[in-house]
mmCIF file of C-alpha atoms and ligand atoms in Angstrom:
data_model
loop_
_atom_site.group_PDB
_atom_site.id
_atom_site.type_symbol
_atom_site.label_atom_id
_atom_site.label_comp_id
_atom_site.label_asym_id
_atom_site.label_seq_id
_atom_site.Cartn_x
_atom_site.Cartn_y
_atom_site.Cartn_z
ATOM 1 C CA MET A 1 -0.026 0.037 -0.001
ATOM 2 C CA SER A 2 1.226 3.448 -0.902
ATOM 3 C CA ASN A 3 1.106 5.507 2.098
ATOM 4 C CA THR A 4 2.672 7.501 4.869
ATOM 5 C CA SER A 5 2.645 6.291 8.236
ATOM 6 C CA ASP A 6 1.887 8.645 11.136
ATOM 7 C CA GLU A 7 3.696 7.251 14.014
ATOM 8 C CA LYS A 8 2.139 8.203 17.918
ATOM 9 C CA PRO A 9 3.380 6.324 20.889
ATOM 10 C CA LEU A 10 -0.390 5.068 21.989
ATOM 11 C CA GLY A 11 0.399 6.620 26.245
ATOM 12 C CA SER A 12 -0.133 9.858 23.908
ATOM 13 C CA ALA A 13 -3.305 9.411 22.542
ATOM 14 C CA GLN A 14 -6.394 10.479 22.940
ATOM 15 C CA THR A 15 -7.854 7.941 25.005
ATOM 16 C CA ARG A 16 -11.433 8.721 26.700
ATOM 17 C CA GLN A 17 -10.400 7.934 30.159
ATOM 18 C CA GLY A 18 -13.161 6.511 31.980
ATOM 19 C CA ALA A 19 -15.136 7.074 28.579
ATOM 20 C CA ARG A 20 -16.371 2.862 28.525
ATOM 21 C CA SER A 21 -19.928 2.539 27.779
ATOM 22 C CA PRO A 22 -21.836 -1.183 29.051
ATOM 23 C CA ALA A 23 -20.899 -4.176 27.194
ATOM 24 C CA PRO A 24 -21.488 -4.365 23.559
ATOM 25 C CA HIS A 25 -25.085 -6.241 22.372
ATOM 26 C CA ASN A 26 -22.807 -9.650 21.064
ATOM 27 C CA SER A 27 -19.807 -9.478 21.575
ATOM 28 C CA SER A 28 -18.831 -12.489 23.929
ATOM 29 C CA GLY A 29 -19.850 -16.516 23.233
ATOM 30 C CA THR A 30 -19.990 -18.180 20.114
ATOM 31 C CA SER A 31 -19.344 -17.212 16.680
ATOM 32 C CA GLY A 32 -22.879 -17.629 15.172
ATOM 33 C CA PRO A 33 -24.025 -15.826 12.033
ATOM 34 C CA VAL A 34 -23.248 -12.313 12.000
ATOM 35 C CA ARG A 35 -26.564 -10.137 11.350
ATOM 36 C CA LEU A 36 -26.230 -7.220 8.763
ATOM 37 C CA SER A 37 -28.826 -4.629 7.103
ATOM 38 C CA GLY A 38 -27.497 -5.135 4.082
ATOM 39 C CA ILE A 39 -24.934 -6.367 1.651
ATOM 40 C CA VAL A 40 -22.902 -4.127 -1.504
ATOM 41 C CA GLU A 41 -20.988 -6.537 -3.484
ATOM 42 C CA GLU A 42 -18.431 -4.673 -5.291
ATOM 43 C CA SER A 43 -17.981 -0.876 -3.871
ATOM 44 C CA CYS A 44 -14.701 1.504 -4.113
ATOM 45 C CA VAL A 45 -15.253 4.021 -1.802
ATOM 46 C CA ASP A 46 -15.434 1.725 1.236
ATOM 47 C CA GLY A 47 -11.713 0.537 1.735
ATOM 48 C CA PRO A 48 -8.718 0.179 -0.963
ATOM 49 C CA GLY A 49 -9.247 -1.589 -4.132
ATOM 50 C CA ILE A 50 -12.732 -3.763 -5.048
ATOM 51 C CA ARG A 51 -13.723 -4.290 -2.325
ATOM 52 C CA PHE A 52 -17.760 -6.717 -0.560
ATOM 53 C CA VAL A 53 -19.159 -4.577 1.946
ATOM 54 C CA VAL A 54 -21.289 -6.257 4.706
ATOM 55 C CA PHE A 55 -23.260 -3.672 7.111
ATOM 56 C CA ALA A 56 -23.707 -4.926 11.176
ATOM 57 C CA GLN A 57 -27.374 -4.607 11.854
ATOM 58 C CA GLY A 58 -27.058 -3.316 15.171
ATOM 59 C CA CYS A 59 -25.226 0.794 16.160
ATOM 60 C CA ARG A 60 -25.168 2.109 19.876
ATOM 61 C CA HIS A 61 -22.985 5.151 18.808
ATOM 62 C CA ARG A 62 -26.124 7.565 17.329
ATOM 63 C CA CYS A 63 -23.611 9.836 15.716
ATOM 64 C CA PRO A 64 -25.811 12.760 14.697
ATOM 65 C CA ALA A 65 -27.013 12.959 10.738
ATOM 66 C CA CYS A 66 -25.824 8.972 10.276
ATOM 67 C CA HIS A 67 -25.701 7.453 6.817
ATOM 68 C CA ASN A 68 -27.602 4.619 7.073
ATOM 69 C CA PRO A 69 -29.909 4.719 10.412
ATOM 70 C CA GLN A 70 -31.451 1.807 9.615
ATOM 71 C CA THR A 71 -28.970 -0.001 11.176
ATOM 72 C CA HIS A 72 -29.131 1.404 14.042
ATOM 73 C CA PRO A 73 -31.652 -0.893 15.527
ATOM 74 C CA PHE A 74 -30.856 -4.537 17.265
ATOM 75 C CA GLU A 75 -33.755 -6.116 15.614
ATOM 76 C CA GLY A 76 -34.579 -6.064 12.017
ATOM 77 C CA GLY A 77 -31.871 -7.421 9.199
ATOM 78 C CA PHE A 78 -31.206 -10.400 8.600
ATOM 79 C CA PRO A 79 -28.640 -13.585 9.836
ATOM 80 C CA THR A 80 -25.990 -14.928 6.969
ATOM 81 C CA ASP A 81 -23.198 -17.099 8.079
ATOM 82 C CA GLY A 82 -19.175 -16.608 6.018
ATOM 83 C CA GLU A 83 -19.505 -19.353 4.157
ATOM 84 C CA GLU A 84 -22.458 -17.945 2.278
ATOM 85 C CA ILE A 85 -20.299 -14.841 1.779
ATOM 86 C CA MET A 86 -17.274 -16.222 1.126
ATOM 87 C CA ARG A 87 -19.328 -18.417 -1.476
ATOM 88 C CA ARG A 88 -20.452 -14.697 -2.891
ATOM 89 C CA MET A 89 -17.323 -13.047 -3.142
ATOM 90 C CA ALA A 90 -15.858 -16.092 -4.994
ATOM 91 C CA ALA A 91 -18.165 -15.244 -7.520
ATOM 92 C CA ASN A 92 -16.029 -11.616 -8.463
ATOM 93 C CA PRO A 93 -12.609 -12.667 -8.782
ATOM 94 C CA LEU A 94 -11.720 -8.536 -9.184
ATOM 95 C CA LEU A 95 -11.912 -7.880 -5.127
ATOM 96 C CA ASP A 96 -9.353 -7.264 -3.134
ATOM 97 C CA GLY A 97 -11.132 -7.765 0.594
ATOM 98 C CA ILE A 98 -13.339 -7.449 3.033
ATOM 99 C CA THR A 99 -15.357 -4.257 4.164
ATOM 100 C CA LEU A 100 -17.438 -4.915 7.797
ATOM 101 C CA SER A 101 -19.450 -2.061 7.928
ATOM 102 C CA GLY A 102 -21.899 -1.087 9.588
ATOM 103 C CA GLY A 103 -24.055 -0.416 11.371
ATOM 104 C CA ASP A 104 -20.822 -1.527 14.028
ATOM 105 C CA PRO A 105 -19.063 -4.573 13.974
ATOM 106 C CA PHE A 106 -17.522 -4.484 17.216
ATOM 107 C CA GLU A 107 -21.625 -5.360 18.932
ATOM 108 C CA GLN A 108 -21.426 -8.350 17.371
ATOM 109 C CA ALA A 109 -17.809 -8.875 17.879
ATOM 110 C CA ASP A 110 -17.388 -12.912 17.483
ATOM 111 C CA ALA A 111 -19.288 -13.395 14.794
ATOM 112 C CA PHE A 112 -17.464 -10.466 12.897
ATOM 113 C CA ALA A 113 -13.731 -11.603 13.666
ATOM 114 C CA ALA A 114 -14.705 -15.427 12.316
ATOM 115 C CA LEU A 115 -16.278 -14.121 9.121
ATOM 116 C CA ALA A 116 -12.497 -11.661 8.384
ATOM 117 C CA GLU A 117 -10.657 -14.702 9.752
ATOM 118 C CA LYS A 118 -12.259 -16.469 7.005
ATOM 119 C CA ALA A 119 -11.782 -13.725 4.075
ATOM 120 C CA ARG A 120 -8.498 -13.838 5.184
ATOM 121 C CA GLU A 121 -7.630 -17.638 4.709
ATOM 122 C CA ARG A 122 -8.748 -17.332 1.182
ATOM 123 C CA GLY A 123 -6.444 -13.684 0.453
ATOM 124 C CA TYR A 124 -8.947 -11.468 0.647
ATOM 125 C CA ASP A 125 -7.569 -7.974 3.157
ATOM 126 C CA VAL A 126 -10.506 -6.862 4.948
ATOM 127 C CA VAL A 127 -11.409 -3.323 6.187
ATOM 128 C CA THR A 128 -13.137 -2.875 9.733
ATOM 129 C CA TYR A 129 -15.348 0.051 10.164
ATOM 130 C CA THR A 130 -15.694 1.206 13.607
ATOM 131 C CA GLY A 131 -17.951 4.313 16.088
ATOM 132 C CA TRP A 132 -15.163 3.339 18.835
ATOM 133 C CA ARG A 133 -11.825 4.780 18.707
ATOM 134 C CA TYR A 134 -9.005 2.201 18.913
ATOM 135 C CA GLU A 135 -7.679 2.977 22.084
ATOM 136 C CA GLU A 136 -11.523 1.798 23.482
ATOM 137 C CA ILE A 137 -11.102 -0.819 21.840
ATOM 138 C CA LEU A 138 -7.975 -2.121 23.981
ATOM 139 C CA LEU A 139 -9.161 -1.020 26.789
ATOM 140 C CA ARG A 140 -12.121 -3.064 27.378
ATOM 141 C CA GLY A 141 -10.030 -5.984 26.552
ATOM 142 C CA GLU A 142 -12.847 -8.480 26.073
ATOM 143 C CA GLN A 143 -11.631 -10.736 24.226
ATOM 144 C CA GLY A 144 -13.976 -10.421 20.734
ATOM 145 C CA TRP A 145 -12.822 -6.841 20.425
ATOM 146 C CA ARG A 146 -9.661 -8.104 20.256
ATOM 147 C CA ARG A 147 -10.342 -11.139 17.922
ATOM 148 C CA LEU A 148 -12.443 -8.784 15.530
ATOM 149 C CA LEU A 149 -8.873 -6.145 16.192
ATOM 150 C CA GLU A 150 -6.278 -9.139 15.860
ATOM 151 C CA SER A 151 -8.205 -9.915 11.943
ATOM 152 C CA THR A 152 -8.825 -6.467 10.876
ATOM 153 C CA ASP A 153 -5.923 -4.696 8.339
ATOM 154 C CA ILE A 154 -7.634 -1.568 8.295
ATOM 155 C CA LEU A 155 -9.803 -0.220 10.289
ATOM 156 C CA VAL A 156 -11.425 2.992 10.225
ATOM 157 C CA ASP A 157 -12.556 4.677 13.937
ATOM 158 C CA GLY A 158 -14.246 6.855 15.998
ATOM 159 C CA ARG A 159 -17.538 8.636 15.168
ATOM 160 C CA PHE A 160 -19.416 10.773 12.842
ATOM 161 C CA GLU A 161 -19.003 14.160 13.933
ATOM 162 C CA LEU A 162 -21.263 15.678 11.147
ATOM 163 C CA THR A 163 -18.917 19.936 11.867
ATOM 164 C CA LEU A 164 -15.664 17.724 10.300
ATOM 165 C CA GLU A 165 -17.843 16.083 7.734
ATOM 166 C CA SER A 166 -15.518 16.641 4.600
ATOM 167 C CA ASP A 167 -16.207 14.823 0.620
ATOM 168 C CA LEU A 168 -11.900 15.358 -0.020
ATOM 169 C CA LEU A 169 -11.211 11.511 2.578
ATOM 170 C CA PRO A 170 -10.773 8.688 1.404
ATOM 171 C CA PHE A 171 -12.579 5.905 2.719
ATOM 172 C CA ARG A 172 -14.262 7.785 5.582
ATOM 173 C CA GLY A 173 -16.683 10.163 6.574
ATOM 174 C CA SER A 174 -15.446 12.944 8.924
ATOM 175 C CA SER A 175 -11.606 14.372 9.490
ATOM 176 C CA ASN A 176 -11.719 12.790 13.546
ATOM 177 C CA GLN A 177 -11.868 9.408 11.537
ATOM 178 C CA ARG A 178 -8.661 7.499 11.186
ATOM 179 C CA LEU A 179 -7.541 4.725 8.953
ATOM 180 C CA ILE A 180 -6.051 2.837 11.494
ATOM 181 C CA ASP A 181 -2.889 0.085 9.862
ATOM 182 C CA VAL A 182 -3.857 -2.530 12.842
ATOM 183 C CA PRO A 183 -1.047 -5.032 12.288
ATOM 184 C CA ARG A 184 2.150 -2.804 12.460
ATOM 185 C CA SER A 185 0.153 -0.824 15.474
ATOM 186 C CA LEU A 186 -0.205 -3.909 17.546
ATOM 187 C CA GLU A 187 2.773 -5.681 16.922
ATOM 188 C CA SER A 188 4.622 -2.687 18.024
ATOM 189 C CA GLY A 189 1.678 -0.806 20.563
ATOM 190 C CA ARG A 190 2.646 2.859 18.593
ATOM 191 C CA LEU A 191 -0.421 3.745 16.368
ATOM 192 C CA TYR A 192 -0.208 4.437 12.961
ATOM 193 C CA GLN A 193 -2.211 5.572 10.872
ATOM 194 C CA ILE A 194 -2.546 5.501 6.485
ATOM 195 C CA TYR A 195 -2.489 8.282 4.805
ATOM 196 C CA THR A 196 -3.482 7.957 0.568
ATOM 197 C CA ASN A 197 -5.185 9.710 -1.519
ATOM 198 C CA GLN A 198 -5.088 6.706 -3.403
ATOM 199 C CA THR A 199 -8.474 5.359 -3.916
ATOM 200 C CA ARG A 200 -7.872 2.236 -6.618
ATOM 201 C CA GLU A 201 -4.732 0.754 -4.583
ATOM 202 C CA ARG A 202 -4.472 -2.920 -5.445
ATOM 203 C CA LYS A 203 -3.056 -5.874 -3.360
ATOM 204 C CA ALA A 204 -2.278 -8.963 -4.547
ATOM 205 C CA ARG A 205 -3.272 -11.965 -2.779
ATOM 206 C CA SER A 206 -1.647 -15.347 -2.722
HETATM 207 S S1 LIG B 1 -20.915 4.216 14.269
HETATM 208 FE FE1 LIG B 1 -21.332 4.908 12.241
HETATM 209 S S2 LIG B 1 -23.849 3.555 12.134
HETATM 210 FE FE2 LIG B 1 -23.060 4.294 13.468
HETATM 211 S S3 LIG B 1 -24.258 6.353 14.294
HETATM 212 FE FE3 LIG B 1 -22.622 6.391 14.179
HETATM 213 S S4 LIG B 1 -21.893 7.149 11.582
HETATM 214 FE FE4 LIG B 1 -23.989 6.027 12.344
#
């Protein structure tokens, strides 16, 4: 990926101390089916390259002017499993990866982690969108959240902030949201952001 990285020690990052929220809707236990509000089979705007996008059903952040309010209720949507999604992805040889959007995939962390792991086994990269910040996810310390983080290549984090909205930002809606190189950040214990102007970068699959 052609980009520059911004390195920050995690100790100086903007962690919202004391902002830990109640446990997510379904973050622990089984890795059953994911509950989705929708699927877009081919997208160029939800991460680098050409992507299969699944939208989680359920989000507690309620950002003002959210573009996907239909994803907020935890009821509704439809269940599907990873094998069905892999089958649909396999039909398109142009795909670079899968994007987990929402809603908030961290509300169904184990199920989305299992989906992300399946996608990686098949050589796809994984972009995950969440209203939580990277530091909050680390602080949560829950196994399912950690598992989903560890199966993500790029995390787009933070709530959508209407006052910071811009159409010029690749892959995100407001400037407070960050594109985070998760493997590098987890390995180093420092926060690495990704900056790119390219929207059609391709990543070779094995
Ligand atoms: S986190 Fe995303 S889906 Fe949830 S309210 Fe905010 S913008 Fe909407």
